[in-house]
Each structure stands twice: as structure tokens, then as C-alpha cells.
Short mmCIF file of C-alpha atoms and ligand atoms in Angstrom, two decimals:
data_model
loop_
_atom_site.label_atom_id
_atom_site.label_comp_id
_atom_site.label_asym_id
_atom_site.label_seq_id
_atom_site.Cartn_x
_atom_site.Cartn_y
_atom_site.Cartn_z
CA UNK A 1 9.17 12.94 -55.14
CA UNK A 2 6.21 11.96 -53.18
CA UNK A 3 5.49 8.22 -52.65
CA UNK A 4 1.85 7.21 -52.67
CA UNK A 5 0.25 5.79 -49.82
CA UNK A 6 -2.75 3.77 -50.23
CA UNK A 7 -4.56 3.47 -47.46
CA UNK A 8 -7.94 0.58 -46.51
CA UNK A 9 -10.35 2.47 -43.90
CA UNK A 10 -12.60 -1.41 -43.07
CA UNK A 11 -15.19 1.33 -41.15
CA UNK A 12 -16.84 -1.19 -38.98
CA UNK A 13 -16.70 -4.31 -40.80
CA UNK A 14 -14.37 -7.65 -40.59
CA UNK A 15 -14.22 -9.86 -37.62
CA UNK A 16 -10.69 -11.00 -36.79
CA UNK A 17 -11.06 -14.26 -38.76
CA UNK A 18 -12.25 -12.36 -41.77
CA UNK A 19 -9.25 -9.79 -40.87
CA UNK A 20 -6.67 -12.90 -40.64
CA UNK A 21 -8.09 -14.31 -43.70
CA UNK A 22 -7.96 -11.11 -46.15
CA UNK A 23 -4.16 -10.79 -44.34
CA UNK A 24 -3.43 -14.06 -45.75
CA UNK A 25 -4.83 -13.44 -49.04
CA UNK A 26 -3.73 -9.65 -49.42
CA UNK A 27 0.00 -9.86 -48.30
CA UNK A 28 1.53 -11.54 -51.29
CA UNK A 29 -0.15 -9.68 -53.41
CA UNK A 30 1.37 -6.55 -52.39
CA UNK A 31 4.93 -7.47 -51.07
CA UNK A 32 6.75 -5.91 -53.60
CA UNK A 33 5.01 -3.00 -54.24
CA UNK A 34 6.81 0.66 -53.79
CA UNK A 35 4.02 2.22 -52.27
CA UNK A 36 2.81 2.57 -48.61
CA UNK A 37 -0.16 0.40 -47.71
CA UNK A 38 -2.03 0.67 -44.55
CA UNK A 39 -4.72 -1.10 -43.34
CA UNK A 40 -6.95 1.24 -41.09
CA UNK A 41 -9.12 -1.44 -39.11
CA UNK A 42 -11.37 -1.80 -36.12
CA UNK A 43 -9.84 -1.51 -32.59
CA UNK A 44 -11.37 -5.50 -32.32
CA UNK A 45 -9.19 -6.42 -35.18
CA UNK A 46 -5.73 -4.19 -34.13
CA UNK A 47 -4.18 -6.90 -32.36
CA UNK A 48 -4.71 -9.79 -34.56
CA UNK A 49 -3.88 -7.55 -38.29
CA UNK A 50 -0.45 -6.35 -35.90
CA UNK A 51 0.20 -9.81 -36.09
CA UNK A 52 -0.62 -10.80 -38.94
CA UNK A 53 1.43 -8.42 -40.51
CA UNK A 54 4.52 -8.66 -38.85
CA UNK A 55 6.78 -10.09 -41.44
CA UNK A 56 4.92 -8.00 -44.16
CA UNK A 57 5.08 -4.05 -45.89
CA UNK A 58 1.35 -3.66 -44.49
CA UNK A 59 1.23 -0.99 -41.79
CA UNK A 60 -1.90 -0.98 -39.08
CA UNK A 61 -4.29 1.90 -38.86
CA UNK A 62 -7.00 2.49 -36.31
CA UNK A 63 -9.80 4.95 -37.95
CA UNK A 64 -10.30 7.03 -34.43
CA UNK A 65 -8.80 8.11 -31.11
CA UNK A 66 -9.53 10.30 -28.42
CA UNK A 67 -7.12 13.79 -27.42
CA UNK A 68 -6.52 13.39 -23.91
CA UNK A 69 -4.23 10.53 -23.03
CA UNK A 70 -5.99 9.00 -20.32
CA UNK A 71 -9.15 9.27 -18.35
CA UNK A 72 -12.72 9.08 -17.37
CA UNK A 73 -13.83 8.62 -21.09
CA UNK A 74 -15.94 5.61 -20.89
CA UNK A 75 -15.77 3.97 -24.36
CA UNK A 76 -12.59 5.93 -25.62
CA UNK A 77 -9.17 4.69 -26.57
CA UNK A 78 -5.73 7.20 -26.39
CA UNK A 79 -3.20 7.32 -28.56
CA UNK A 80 -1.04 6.44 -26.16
CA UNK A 81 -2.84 2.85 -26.12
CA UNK A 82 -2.89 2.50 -29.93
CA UNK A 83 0.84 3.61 -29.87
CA UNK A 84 1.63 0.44 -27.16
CA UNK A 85 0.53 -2.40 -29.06
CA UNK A 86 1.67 -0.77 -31.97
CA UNK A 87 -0.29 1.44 -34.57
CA UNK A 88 1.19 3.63 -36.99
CA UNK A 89 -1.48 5.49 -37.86
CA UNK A 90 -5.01 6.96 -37.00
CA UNK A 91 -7.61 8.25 -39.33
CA UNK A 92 -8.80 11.44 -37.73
CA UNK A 93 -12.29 13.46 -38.63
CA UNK A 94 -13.66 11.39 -41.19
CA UNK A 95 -17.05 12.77 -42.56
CA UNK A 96 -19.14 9.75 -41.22
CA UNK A 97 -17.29 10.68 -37.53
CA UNK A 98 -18.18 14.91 -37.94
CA UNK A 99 -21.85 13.61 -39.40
CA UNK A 100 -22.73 10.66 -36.96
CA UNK A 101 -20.51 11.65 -33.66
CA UNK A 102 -20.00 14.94 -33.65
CA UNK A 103 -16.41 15.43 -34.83
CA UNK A 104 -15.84 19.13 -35.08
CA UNK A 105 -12.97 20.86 -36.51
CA UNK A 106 -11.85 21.91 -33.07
CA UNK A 107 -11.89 18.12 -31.92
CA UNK A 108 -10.00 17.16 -34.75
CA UNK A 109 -7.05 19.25 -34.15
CA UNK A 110 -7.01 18.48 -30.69
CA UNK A 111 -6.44 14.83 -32.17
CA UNK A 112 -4.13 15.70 -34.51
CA UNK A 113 -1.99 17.13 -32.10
CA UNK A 114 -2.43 14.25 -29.61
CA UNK A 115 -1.92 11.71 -32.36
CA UNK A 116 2.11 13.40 -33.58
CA UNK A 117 2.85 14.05 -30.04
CA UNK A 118 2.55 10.38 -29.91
CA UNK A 119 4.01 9.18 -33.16
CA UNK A 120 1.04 8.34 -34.63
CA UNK A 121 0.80 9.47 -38.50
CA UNK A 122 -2.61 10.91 -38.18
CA UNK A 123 -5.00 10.92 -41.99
CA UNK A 124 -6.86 13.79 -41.78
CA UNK A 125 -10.22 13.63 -43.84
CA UNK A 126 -11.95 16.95 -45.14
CA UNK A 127 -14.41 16.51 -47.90
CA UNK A 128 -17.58 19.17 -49.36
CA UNK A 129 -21.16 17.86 -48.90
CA UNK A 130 -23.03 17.90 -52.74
CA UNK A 131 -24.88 20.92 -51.05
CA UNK A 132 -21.71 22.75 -50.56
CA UNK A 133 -19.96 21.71 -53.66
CA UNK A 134 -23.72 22.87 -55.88
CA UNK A 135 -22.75 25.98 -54.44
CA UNK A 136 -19.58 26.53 -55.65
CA UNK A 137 -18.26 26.49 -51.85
CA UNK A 138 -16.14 23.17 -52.08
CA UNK A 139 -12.61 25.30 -52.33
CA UNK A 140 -13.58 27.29 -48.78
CA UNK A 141 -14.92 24.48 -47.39
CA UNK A 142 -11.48 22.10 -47.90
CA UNK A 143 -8.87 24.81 -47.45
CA UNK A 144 -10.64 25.73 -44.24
CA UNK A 145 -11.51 22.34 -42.85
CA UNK A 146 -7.22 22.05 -43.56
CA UNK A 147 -6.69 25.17 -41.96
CA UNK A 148 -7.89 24.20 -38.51
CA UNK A 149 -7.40 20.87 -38.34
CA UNK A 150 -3.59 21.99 -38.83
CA UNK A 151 -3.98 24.77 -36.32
CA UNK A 152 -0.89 25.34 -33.85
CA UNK A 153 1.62 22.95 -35.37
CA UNK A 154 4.91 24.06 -36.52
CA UNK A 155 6.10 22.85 -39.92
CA UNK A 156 8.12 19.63 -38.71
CA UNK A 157 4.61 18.53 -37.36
CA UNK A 158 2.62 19.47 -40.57
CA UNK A 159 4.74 17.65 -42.65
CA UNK A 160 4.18 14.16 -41.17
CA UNK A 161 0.15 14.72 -41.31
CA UNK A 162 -1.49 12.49 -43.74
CA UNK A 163 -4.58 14.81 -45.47
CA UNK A 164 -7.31 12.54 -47.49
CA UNK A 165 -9.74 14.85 -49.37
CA UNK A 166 -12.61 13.12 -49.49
CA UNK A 167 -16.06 14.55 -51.49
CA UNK A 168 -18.94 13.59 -49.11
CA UNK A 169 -21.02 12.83 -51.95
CA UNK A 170 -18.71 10.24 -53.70
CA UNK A 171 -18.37 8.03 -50.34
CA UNK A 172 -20.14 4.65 -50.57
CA UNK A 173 -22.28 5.90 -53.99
CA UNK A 174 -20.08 4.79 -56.48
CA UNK A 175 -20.11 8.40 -57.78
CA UNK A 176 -16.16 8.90 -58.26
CA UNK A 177 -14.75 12.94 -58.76
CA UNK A 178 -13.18 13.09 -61.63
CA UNK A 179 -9.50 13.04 -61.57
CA UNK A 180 -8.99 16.74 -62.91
CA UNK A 181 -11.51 17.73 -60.33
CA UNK A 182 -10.34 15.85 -57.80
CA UNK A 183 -6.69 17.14 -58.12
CA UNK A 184 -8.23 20.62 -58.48
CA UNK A 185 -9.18 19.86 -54.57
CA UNK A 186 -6.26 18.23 -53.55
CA UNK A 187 -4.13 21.34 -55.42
CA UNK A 188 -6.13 23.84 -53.56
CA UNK A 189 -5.43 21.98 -50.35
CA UNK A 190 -1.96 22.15 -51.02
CA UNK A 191 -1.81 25.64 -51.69
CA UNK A 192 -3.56 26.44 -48.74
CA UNK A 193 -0.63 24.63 -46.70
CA UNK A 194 2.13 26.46 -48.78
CA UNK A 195 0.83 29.87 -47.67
CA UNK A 196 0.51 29.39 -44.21
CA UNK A 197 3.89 26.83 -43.72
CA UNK A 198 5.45 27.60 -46.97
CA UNK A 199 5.80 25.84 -50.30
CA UNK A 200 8.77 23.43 -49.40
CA UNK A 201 6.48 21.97 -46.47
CA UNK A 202 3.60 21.85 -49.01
CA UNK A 203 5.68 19.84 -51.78
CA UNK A 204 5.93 17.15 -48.77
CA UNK A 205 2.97 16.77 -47.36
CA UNK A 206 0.65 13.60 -48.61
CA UNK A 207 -2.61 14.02 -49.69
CA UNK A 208 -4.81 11.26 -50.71
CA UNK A 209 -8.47 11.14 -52.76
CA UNK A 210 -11.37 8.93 -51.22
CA UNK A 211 -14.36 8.41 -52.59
CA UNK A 212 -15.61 5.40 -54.31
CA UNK A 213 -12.01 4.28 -55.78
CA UNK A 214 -11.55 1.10 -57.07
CA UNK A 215 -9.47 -0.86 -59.05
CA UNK A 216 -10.94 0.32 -62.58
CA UNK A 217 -10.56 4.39 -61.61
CA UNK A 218 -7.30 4.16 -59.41
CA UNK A 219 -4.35 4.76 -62.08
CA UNK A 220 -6.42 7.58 -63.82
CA UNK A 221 -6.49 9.31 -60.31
CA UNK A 222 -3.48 8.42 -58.90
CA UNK A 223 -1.35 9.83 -61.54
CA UNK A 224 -2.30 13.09 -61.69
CA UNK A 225 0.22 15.91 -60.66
CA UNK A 226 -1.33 16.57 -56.61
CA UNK A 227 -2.81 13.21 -55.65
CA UNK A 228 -1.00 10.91 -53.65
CA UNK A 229 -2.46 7.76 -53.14
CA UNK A 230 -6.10 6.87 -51.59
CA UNK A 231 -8.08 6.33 -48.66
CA UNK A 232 -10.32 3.13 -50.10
CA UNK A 233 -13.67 2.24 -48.05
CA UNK A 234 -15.51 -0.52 -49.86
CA UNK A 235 -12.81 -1.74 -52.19
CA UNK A 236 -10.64 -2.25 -49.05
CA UNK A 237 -12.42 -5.51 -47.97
CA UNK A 238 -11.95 -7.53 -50.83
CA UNK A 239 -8.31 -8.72 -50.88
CA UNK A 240 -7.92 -8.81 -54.83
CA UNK A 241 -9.63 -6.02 -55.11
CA UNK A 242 -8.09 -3.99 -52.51
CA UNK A 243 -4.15 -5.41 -54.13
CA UNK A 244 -5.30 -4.10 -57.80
CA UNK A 245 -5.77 -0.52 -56.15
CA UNK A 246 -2.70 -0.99 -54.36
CA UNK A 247 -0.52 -2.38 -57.53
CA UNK A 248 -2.15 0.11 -59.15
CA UNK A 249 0.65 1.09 -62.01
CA UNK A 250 1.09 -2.99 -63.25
P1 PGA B 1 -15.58 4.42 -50.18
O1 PGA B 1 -15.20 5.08 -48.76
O2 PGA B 1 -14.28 4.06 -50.85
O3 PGA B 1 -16.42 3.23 -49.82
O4 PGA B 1 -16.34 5.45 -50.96
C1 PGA B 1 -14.08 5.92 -48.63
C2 PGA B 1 -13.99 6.41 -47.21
O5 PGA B 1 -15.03 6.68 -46.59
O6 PGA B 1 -12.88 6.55 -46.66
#
């Protein structure tokens, strides 16, 4: 059995007081849960929500990194740095990265790589635009944003990846997939994986929704047969909030 993993993605929002503050709040409201929660802050807040968290089930996130592990990249940090102070995992090619930064799918494998070859856990985002989905092209779009951002790893590698599928269109509007579609996605996703690595590998691997969950639409999609958890944006900066989605099944 799968476990789910529920993961916060803060974007860039929270100063480390807020961070130490929603810590405080947030971490007895989860302790007993079974699932994986992971807070995927900015690099500012890292060390303090490492701290923070020390004595707690909440594992640290950063939501970027750059492939090469050191150099003349003004403004980057490695993996290797994240991995020192001690990050678990990195959320790699999110849709607001490949619209505002120009993340490619190339770039993102080149992370993903970077990030297991340093034990980072690396959440991969893929995700249709409403163009692509009106279209009827959301399937091709997913299983082949999957496809290379997976390129060139051998099975014990795919297995620890971390995929979130995440509609463009339901990000920040409040406009949720519904869960039967949404698991459609994540399904496809998954069979994509089994043919090229094989089914067993495929039962393993995690994937997560995003997009607008929250607290009232988390159990409905969270307990269908392919998705896994959540990558939450907005509803990840209110501590109550963020511990219904997590404590999802009470
Ligand atoms: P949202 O963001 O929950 O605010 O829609 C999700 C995400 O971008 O990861």
C-alpha cells in the first residue's frame, strides 16, 4: 500500500517569524498522523522550519534547485547545499517555474537527476494548461511531461521520485478537478511509468493532485484508487487549515 504524502509548497510567502509561528501552531496538530507531511518553504525560511521541526513528523522542502553542484551561477543554490543543512526534498518544474523562469523539460530532468544523486526526494510537477486540456491534449501532455522528466534513470531511481499532477488551470483559482478526473490523470501518469519501468515500479511510485485543495475537497480526492496525497499552495499557509488537509480521514 501506498502512504499519502501531503505536501505545503509556501511559493514565496512567510517570513521566518510567520514560518516559526505556523510551526508552532501546525505541529500538534499533525503529530500523530500516518501520513507524510512536508513543508516545501523558501530558502530564507530552510534554516529556521529545520529547526523548528526537529523533534516533529514535519519534513523540510525547498521548491527549487539548480543541476550542477557548484559554480558560477550567481543567484542559484545546489543540492548539495540544501542536502548540508538538511532538506529532504525539492519541488522540481513547477508550472509557475516552466511559465515565469523558463523551466523546460530538459532542465527538469537534469534536476531530477541532480536532486537523487544527492538524496534529495525530488516532487516533480506536470500539469495541462485549460488550452491544452479544451483540446483534449491533457493525457499527451502529462504522460510526456513524465516521460522526460524521468529520462535516463533506472528503476531504483524512479521509484523514489515524488510526481504531483497539477492542472494549470486549477492553481490559485479555486477551480478544483474533479476527483474522477483528476485520478483519470494521475492513472494515466501511472501507466505511462509501468510501460516504460514496469508495473511493480509503477504500483510504488507517489503521485500527488495540486490544484486548489483544501480542507472541504481533500478526502473526496485523496481516496480515490491513483491519488496519493497533495501538493497544497494556498491552503498550506494557514496552520488549521493546512492540519485539516493533512488529518484529512478524521
Ligand atoms: P494552490 O497551489 O493549492 O494554491 O492551487 C498548488 C500549487 O501550485 O502547488
Amino acid at each position: 500500500m501506498r502512504k499519502k504524502v501531503i505536501a505545503g509548497n509556501w511559493k514565496m510567502n512567510m517570513l521566518p517569524n510567520e514560518a516559526i509561528e505556523f510551526i508552532q501552531e501546525f505541529a500538534p496538530l499533525v503529530k500523530d498522523t500516518q501520513n507524510e507531511v512536508i513543508l516545501c518553504v523558501p530558502y530564507t525560511d530552510l534554516f529556521y522550519v529545520l529547526l523548528n521541526t526537529q523533534d516533529t513528523n514535519i519534513k523540510v522542502g525547498a521548491q527549487n534547485m539548480h543541476w550542477e553542484e557548484n559554480g558560477a551561477y550567481t543567484g542559484e543554490v545546489s543540492a548539495k547545499m540544501l542536502k548540508s543543512i538538511g532538506v529532504k526534498y525539492v519541488i522540481i518544474g513547477h508550472s509557475e517555474r516552466r511559465a515565469y523562469f523558463a523551466e523546460t523539460d530538459e532542465t527538469v530532468n537534469k534536476k531530477v537527476k541532480t536532486a537523487l544523486e544527492n538524496e534529495l526526494t525530488p516532487i516533480v510537477c506536470v500539469g495541462e494548461t485549460l488550452e491544452q486540456r479544451e483540446q483534449g491534449l491533457t493525457k499527451d501532455i502529462i504522460t510526456n511531461q513524465t516521460k522526460l522528466a524521468l529520462d535516463g534513470l533506472d528503476e531504483s531511481q524512479v521509484e523514489k521520485v515524488i510526481i504531483a499532477y497539477e492542472p494549470i488551470w486549477a492553481i490559485g483559482t479555486g477551480k478544483t478537478a474533479t476527483s474522477e478526473d483528476a485520478n483519470d490523470s494521475v492513472k494515466a501518469i501511472r501507466e505511462e511509468i509501468s510501460k516504460i519501468y514496469g508495473q511493480n515500479v509503477a504500483n510504488r511510485v507517489i503521485i500527488q493532485y495540486g490544484g486548489s485543495v483544501k480542507s472541504s475537497n481533500a478526502k473526496e480526492l485523496f481516496t480515490t484508487s491513483d491519488i496519493d496525497g497533495g501538493l497544497v499552495g494556498g491552503a498550506s499557509l494557514k496552520a488549521e487549515e493546512f492540519a485539516k488537509i493533512v488529518n484529512y480521514e478524521l
